[in-house]
Short mmCIF file of C-alpha atoms in Angstrom, two decimals:
data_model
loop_
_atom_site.label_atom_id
_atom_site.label_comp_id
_atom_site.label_asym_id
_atom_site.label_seq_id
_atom_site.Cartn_x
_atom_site.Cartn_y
_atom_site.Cartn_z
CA UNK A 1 -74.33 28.16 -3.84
CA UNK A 2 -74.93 26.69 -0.67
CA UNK A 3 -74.14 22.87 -2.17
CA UNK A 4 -71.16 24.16 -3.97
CA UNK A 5 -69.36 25.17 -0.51
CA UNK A 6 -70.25 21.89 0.90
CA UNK A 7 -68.38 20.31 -1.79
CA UNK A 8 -65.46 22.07 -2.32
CA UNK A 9 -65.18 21.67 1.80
CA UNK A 10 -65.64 17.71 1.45
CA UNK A 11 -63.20 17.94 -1.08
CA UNK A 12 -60.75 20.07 1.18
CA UNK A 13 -61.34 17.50 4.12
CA UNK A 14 -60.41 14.21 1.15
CA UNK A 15 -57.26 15.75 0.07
CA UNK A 16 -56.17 17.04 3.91
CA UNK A 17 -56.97 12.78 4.81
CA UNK A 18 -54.95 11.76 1.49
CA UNK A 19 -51.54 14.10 2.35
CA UNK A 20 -52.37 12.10 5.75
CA UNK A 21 -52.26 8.87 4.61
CA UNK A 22 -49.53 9.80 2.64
CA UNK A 23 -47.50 11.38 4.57
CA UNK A 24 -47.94 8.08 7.26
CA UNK A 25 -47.19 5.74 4.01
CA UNK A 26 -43.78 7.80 3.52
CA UNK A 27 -42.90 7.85 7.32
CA UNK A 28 -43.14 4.61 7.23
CA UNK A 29 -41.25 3.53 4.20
CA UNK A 30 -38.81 6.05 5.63
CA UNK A 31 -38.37 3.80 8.66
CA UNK A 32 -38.17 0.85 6.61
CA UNK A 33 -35.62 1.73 4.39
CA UNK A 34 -33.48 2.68 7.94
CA UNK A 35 -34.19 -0.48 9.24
CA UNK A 36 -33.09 -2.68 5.91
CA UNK A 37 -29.59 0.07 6.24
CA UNK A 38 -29.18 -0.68 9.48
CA UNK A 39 -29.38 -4.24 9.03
CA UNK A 40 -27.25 -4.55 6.28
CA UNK A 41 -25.29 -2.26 7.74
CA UNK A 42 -24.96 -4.74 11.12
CA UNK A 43 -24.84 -7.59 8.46
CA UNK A 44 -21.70 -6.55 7.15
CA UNK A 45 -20.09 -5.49 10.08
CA UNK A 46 -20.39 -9.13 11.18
CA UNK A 47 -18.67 -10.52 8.51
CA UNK A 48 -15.28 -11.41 9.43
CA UNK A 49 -12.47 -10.10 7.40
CA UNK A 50 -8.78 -11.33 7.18
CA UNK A 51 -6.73 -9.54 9.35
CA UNK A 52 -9.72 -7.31 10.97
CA UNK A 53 -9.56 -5.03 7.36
CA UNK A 54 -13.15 -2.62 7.47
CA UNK A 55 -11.83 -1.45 3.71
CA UNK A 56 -10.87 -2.79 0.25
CA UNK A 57 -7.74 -4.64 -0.71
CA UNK A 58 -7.14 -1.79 -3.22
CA UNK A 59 -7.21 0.82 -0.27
CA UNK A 60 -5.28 -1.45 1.93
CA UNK A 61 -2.55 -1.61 -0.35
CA UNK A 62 -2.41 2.57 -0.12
CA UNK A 63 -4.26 3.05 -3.70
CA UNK A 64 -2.94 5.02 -6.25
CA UNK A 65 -0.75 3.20 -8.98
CA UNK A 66 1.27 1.33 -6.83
CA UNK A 67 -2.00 -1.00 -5.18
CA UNK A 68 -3.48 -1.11 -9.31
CA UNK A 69 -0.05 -2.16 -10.36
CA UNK A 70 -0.49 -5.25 -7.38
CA UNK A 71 -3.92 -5.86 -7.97
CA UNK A 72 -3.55 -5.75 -12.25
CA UNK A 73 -5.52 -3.55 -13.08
CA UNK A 74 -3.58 -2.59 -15.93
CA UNK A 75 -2.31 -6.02 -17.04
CA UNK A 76 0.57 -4.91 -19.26
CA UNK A 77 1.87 -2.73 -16.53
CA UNK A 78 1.88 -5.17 -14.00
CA UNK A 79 3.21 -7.85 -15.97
CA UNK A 80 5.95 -5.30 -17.13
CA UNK A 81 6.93 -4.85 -13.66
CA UNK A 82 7.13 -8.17 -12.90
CA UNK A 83 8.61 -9.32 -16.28
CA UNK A 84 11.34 -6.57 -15.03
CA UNK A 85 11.83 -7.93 -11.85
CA UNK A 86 12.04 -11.38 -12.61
CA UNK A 87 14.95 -10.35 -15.63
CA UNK A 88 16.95 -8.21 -12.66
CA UNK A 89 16.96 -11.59 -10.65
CA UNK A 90 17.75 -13.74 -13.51
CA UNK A 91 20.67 -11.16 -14.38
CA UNK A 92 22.13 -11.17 -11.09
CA UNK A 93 21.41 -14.61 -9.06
CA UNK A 94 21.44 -17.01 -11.57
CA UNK A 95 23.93 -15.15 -14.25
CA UNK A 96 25.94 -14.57 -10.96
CA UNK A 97 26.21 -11.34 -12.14
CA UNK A 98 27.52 -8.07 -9.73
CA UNK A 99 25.56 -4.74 -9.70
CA UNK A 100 29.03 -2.87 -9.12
CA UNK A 101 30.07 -4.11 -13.08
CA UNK A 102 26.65 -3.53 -14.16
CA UNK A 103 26.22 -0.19 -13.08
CA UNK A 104 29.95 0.48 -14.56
CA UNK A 105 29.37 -1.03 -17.59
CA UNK A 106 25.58 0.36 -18.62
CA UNK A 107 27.86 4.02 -17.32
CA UNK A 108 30.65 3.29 -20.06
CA UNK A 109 28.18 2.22 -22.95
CA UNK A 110 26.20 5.46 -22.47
CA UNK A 111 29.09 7.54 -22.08
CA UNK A 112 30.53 5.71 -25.43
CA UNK A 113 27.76 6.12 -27.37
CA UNK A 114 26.77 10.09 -26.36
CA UNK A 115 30.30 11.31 -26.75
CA UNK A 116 30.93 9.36 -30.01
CA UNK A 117 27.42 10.58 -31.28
CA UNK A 118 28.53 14.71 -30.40
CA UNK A 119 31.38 14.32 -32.11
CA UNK A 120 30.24 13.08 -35.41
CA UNK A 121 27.12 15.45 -35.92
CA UNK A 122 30.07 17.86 -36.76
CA UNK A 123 31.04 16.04 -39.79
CA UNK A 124 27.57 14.88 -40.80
CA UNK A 125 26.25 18.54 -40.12
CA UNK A 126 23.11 17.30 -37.49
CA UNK A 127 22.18 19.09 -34.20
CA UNK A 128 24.21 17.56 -31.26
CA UNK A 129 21.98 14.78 -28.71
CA UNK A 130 20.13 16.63 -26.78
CA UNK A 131 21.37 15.85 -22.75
CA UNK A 132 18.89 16.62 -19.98
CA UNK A 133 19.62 17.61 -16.92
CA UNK A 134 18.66 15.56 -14.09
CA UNK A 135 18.46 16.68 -10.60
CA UNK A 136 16.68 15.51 -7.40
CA UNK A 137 14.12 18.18 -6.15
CA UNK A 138 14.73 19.29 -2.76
CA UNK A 139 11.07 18.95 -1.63
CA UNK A 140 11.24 15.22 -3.00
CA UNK A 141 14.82 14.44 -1.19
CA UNK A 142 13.02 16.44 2.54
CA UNK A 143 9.94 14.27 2.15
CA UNK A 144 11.54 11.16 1.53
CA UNK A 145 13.97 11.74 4.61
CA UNK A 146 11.09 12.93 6.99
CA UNK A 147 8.80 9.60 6.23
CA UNK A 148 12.04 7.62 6.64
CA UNK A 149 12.60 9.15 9.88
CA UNK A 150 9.30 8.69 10.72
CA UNK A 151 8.78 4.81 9.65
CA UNK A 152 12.24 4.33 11.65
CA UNK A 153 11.45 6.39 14.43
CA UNK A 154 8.14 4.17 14.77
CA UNK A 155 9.91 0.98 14.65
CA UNK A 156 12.01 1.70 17.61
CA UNK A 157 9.17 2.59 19.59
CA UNK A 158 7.45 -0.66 18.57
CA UNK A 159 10.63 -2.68 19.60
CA UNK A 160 11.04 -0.78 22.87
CA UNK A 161 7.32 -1.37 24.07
CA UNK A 162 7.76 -5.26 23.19
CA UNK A 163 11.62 -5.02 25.32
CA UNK A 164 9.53 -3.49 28.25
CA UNK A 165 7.65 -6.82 28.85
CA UNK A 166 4.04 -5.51 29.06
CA UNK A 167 2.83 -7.14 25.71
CA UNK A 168 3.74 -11.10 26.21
CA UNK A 169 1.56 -12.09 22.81
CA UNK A 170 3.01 -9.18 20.85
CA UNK A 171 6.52 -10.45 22.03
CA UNK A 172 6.28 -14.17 21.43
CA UNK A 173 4.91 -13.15 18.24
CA UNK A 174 7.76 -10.60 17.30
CA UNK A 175 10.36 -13.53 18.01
CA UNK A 176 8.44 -16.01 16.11
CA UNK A 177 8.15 -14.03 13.19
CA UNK A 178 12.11 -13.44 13.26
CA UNK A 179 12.81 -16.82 13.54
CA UNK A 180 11.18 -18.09 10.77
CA UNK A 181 12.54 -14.74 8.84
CA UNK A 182 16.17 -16.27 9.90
CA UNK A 183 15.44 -19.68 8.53
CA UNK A 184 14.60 -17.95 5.15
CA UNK A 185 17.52 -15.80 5.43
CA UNK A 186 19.92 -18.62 5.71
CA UNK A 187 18.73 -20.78 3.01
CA UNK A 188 18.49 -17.81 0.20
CA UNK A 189 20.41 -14.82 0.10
CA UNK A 190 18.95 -10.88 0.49
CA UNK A 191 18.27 -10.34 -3.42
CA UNK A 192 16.17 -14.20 -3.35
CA UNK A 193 14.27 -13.01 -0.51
CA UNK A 194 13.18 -9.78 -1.84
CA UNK A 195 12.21 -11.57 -5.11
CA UNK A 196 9.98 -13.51 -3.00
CA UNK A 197 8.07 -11.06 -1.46
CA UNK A 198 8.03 -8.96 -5.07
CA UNK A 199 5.77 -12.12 -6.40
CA UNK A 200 3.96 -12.70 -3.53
CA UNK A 201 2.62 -8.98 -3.60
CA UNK A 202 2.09 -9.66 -7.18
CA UNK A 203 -0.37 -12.46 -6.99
CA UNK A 204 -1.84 -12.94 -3.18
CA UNK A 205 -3.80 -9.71 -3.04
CA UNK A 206 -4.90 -10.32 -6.33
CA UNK A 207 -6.09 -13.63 -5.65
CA UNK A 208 -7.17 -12.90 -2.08
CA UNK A 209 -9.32 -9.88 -4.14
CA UNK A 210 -10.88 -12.31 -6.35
CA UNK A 211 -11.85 -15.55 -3.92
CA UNK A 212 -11.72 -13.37 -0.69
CA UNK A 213 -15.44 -14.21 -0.01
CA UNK A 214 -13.63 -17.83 0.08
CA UNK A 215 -10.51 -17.27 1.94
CA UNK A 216 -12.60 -15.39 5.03
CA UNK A 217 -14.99 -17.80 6.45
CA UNK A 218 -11.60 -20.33 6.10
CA UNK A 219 -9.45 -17.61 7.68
CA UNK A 220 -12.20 -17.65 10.69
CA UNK A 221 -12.59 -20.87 11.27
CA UNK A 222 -8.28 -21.32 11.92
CA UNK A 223 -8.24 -17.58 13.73
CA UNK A 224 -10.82 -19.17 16.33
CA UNK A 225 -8.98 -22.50 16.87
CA UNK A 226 -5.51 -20.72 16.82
CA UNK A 227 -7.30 -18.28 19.88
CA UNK A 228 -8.65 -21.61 21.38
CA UNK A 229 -5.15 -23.09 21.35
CA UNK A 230 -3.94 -19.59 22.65
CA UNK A 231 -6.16 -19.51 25.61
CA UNK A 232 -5.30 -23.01 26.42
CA UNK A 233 -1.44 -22.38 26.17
CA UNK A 234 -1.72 -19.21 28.01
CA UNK A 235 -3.79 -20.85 30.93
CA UNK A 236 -1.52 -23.33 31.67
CA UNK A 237 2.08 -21.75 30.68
CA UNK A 238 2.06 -18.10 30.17
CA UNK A 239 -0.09 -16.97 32.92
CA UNK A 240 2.21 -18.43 35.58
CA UNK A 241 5.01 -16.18 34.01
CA UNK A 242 6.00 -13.22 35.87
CA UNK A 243 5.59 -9.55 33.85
CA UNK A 244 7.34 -6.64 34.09
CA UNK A 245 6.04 -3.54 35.56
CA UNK A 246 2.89 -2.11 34.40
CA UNK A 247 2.29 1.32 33.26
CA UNK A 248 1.53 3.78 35.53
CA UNK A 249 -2.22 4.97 36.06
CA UNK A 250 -2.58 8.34 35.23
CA UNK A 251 -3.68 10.66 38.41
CA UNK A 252 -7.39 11.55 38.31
#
């Protein structure tokens, strides 16, 4: 009896130093496996991205069907768009033709055809076309109007802080980018233009998606010479430049 309690206590005092030993192993692993997320974690927030993005093209674009449309994820619907597109530019820039006589005549074909068609289901003894009735729901017409308020409402206060004079990059890059939107405005007309950036949404973030662990080490390399340049241009030119007043501190 006496040798049967000493081993079932030696074998109480293995498995207590086992869970110990186990318990250190999984502690430790533990750690490990915080350290490696950490470090990938600090690994990726050191990769540069274009623009500063911390998310996906695809959620950068908004999501939904619009961003799948521009990145092609359904192929046929994308191309369908842009096959559309490209036909509504054809149609009215190089056909030279005018929405006003488009819109009239599409108006008088359907009108032909429906009226025409109601009148002879009497004689041919058929059910009449079935019209629906389409009307704009007034939750649809309020939300529209409030994010258009909104997106307008924030433009103005973007173009009043760069009138105030306290942003000089922001500024000089505000009139930049208008002046080489001018230039493109005066060689092509509105319709052209739009065109333009309708392909350009259709194929850079798709492409950008695809080769973007490419594009960003190029992108960095020409973000930290344009900053060099900056520096050097604001050293010698912009700094002497008087600003306007700056805000006011708030009281402690």
């Amino acid at each position: 009896m006496a040798e049967n309690k000493e081993e079932s206590v030696g074998e109480s005092v293995m498995e207590k130093i086992m869970e110990k030993f186990h318990d250190g192993d999984s502690s430790s692993s533990d750690s490990d496996n915080e350290k490696s997320k950490q470090s990938s974690s600090s690994v990726k927030s050191q990769i540069y991205r274009l623009f500063g993005r911390e998310k996906p093209v695809h959620t950068v674009l908004g999501g939904g069907k619009p961003a799948d449309i521009f990145l092609w994820r359904n192929k046929k619907i994308s191309a369908g768009v842009l096959g559309g597109a490209t036909a509504i530019w054809v149609l009215f820039e190089l056909m030279e033709y005018h929405l006003l006589a488009l819109v009239c005549h599409c108006l008088i074909l359907s009108l032909a055809i429906l009226f025409l068609w109601s009148n002879a289901t009497t004689f041919i003894n058929k059910s009449p076309p079935r019209i629906p009735e389409v009307s704009i729901p007034e939750d649809v017409a309020v939300n529209v109007a409030l994010s258009l308020r909104y997106e307008i409402n924030r433009g103005f206060a973007v173009l009043r802080d760069i009138a105030s004079g306290r942003d000089l990059k922001k500024f000089l890059m505000v009139i930049a980018g208008l002046w080489v939107l001018s230039i493109v405005g005066s060689s092509c007309n509105f319709l052209t233009l739009f065109y333009i950036a309708f392909v350009t949404l259709h194929t850079v973030p798709v492409l950008y998606e695809k080769y973007e662990d490419k594009v960003d080490p190029f992108a960095e390399k020409v973000m930290a010479e344009v900053k060099k340049h900056y520096a050097t241009f604001h050293a010698k030119c912009l700094s002497k430049i008087p600003r306007g007043p700056l805000k006011e501190k708030k009281h402690q």
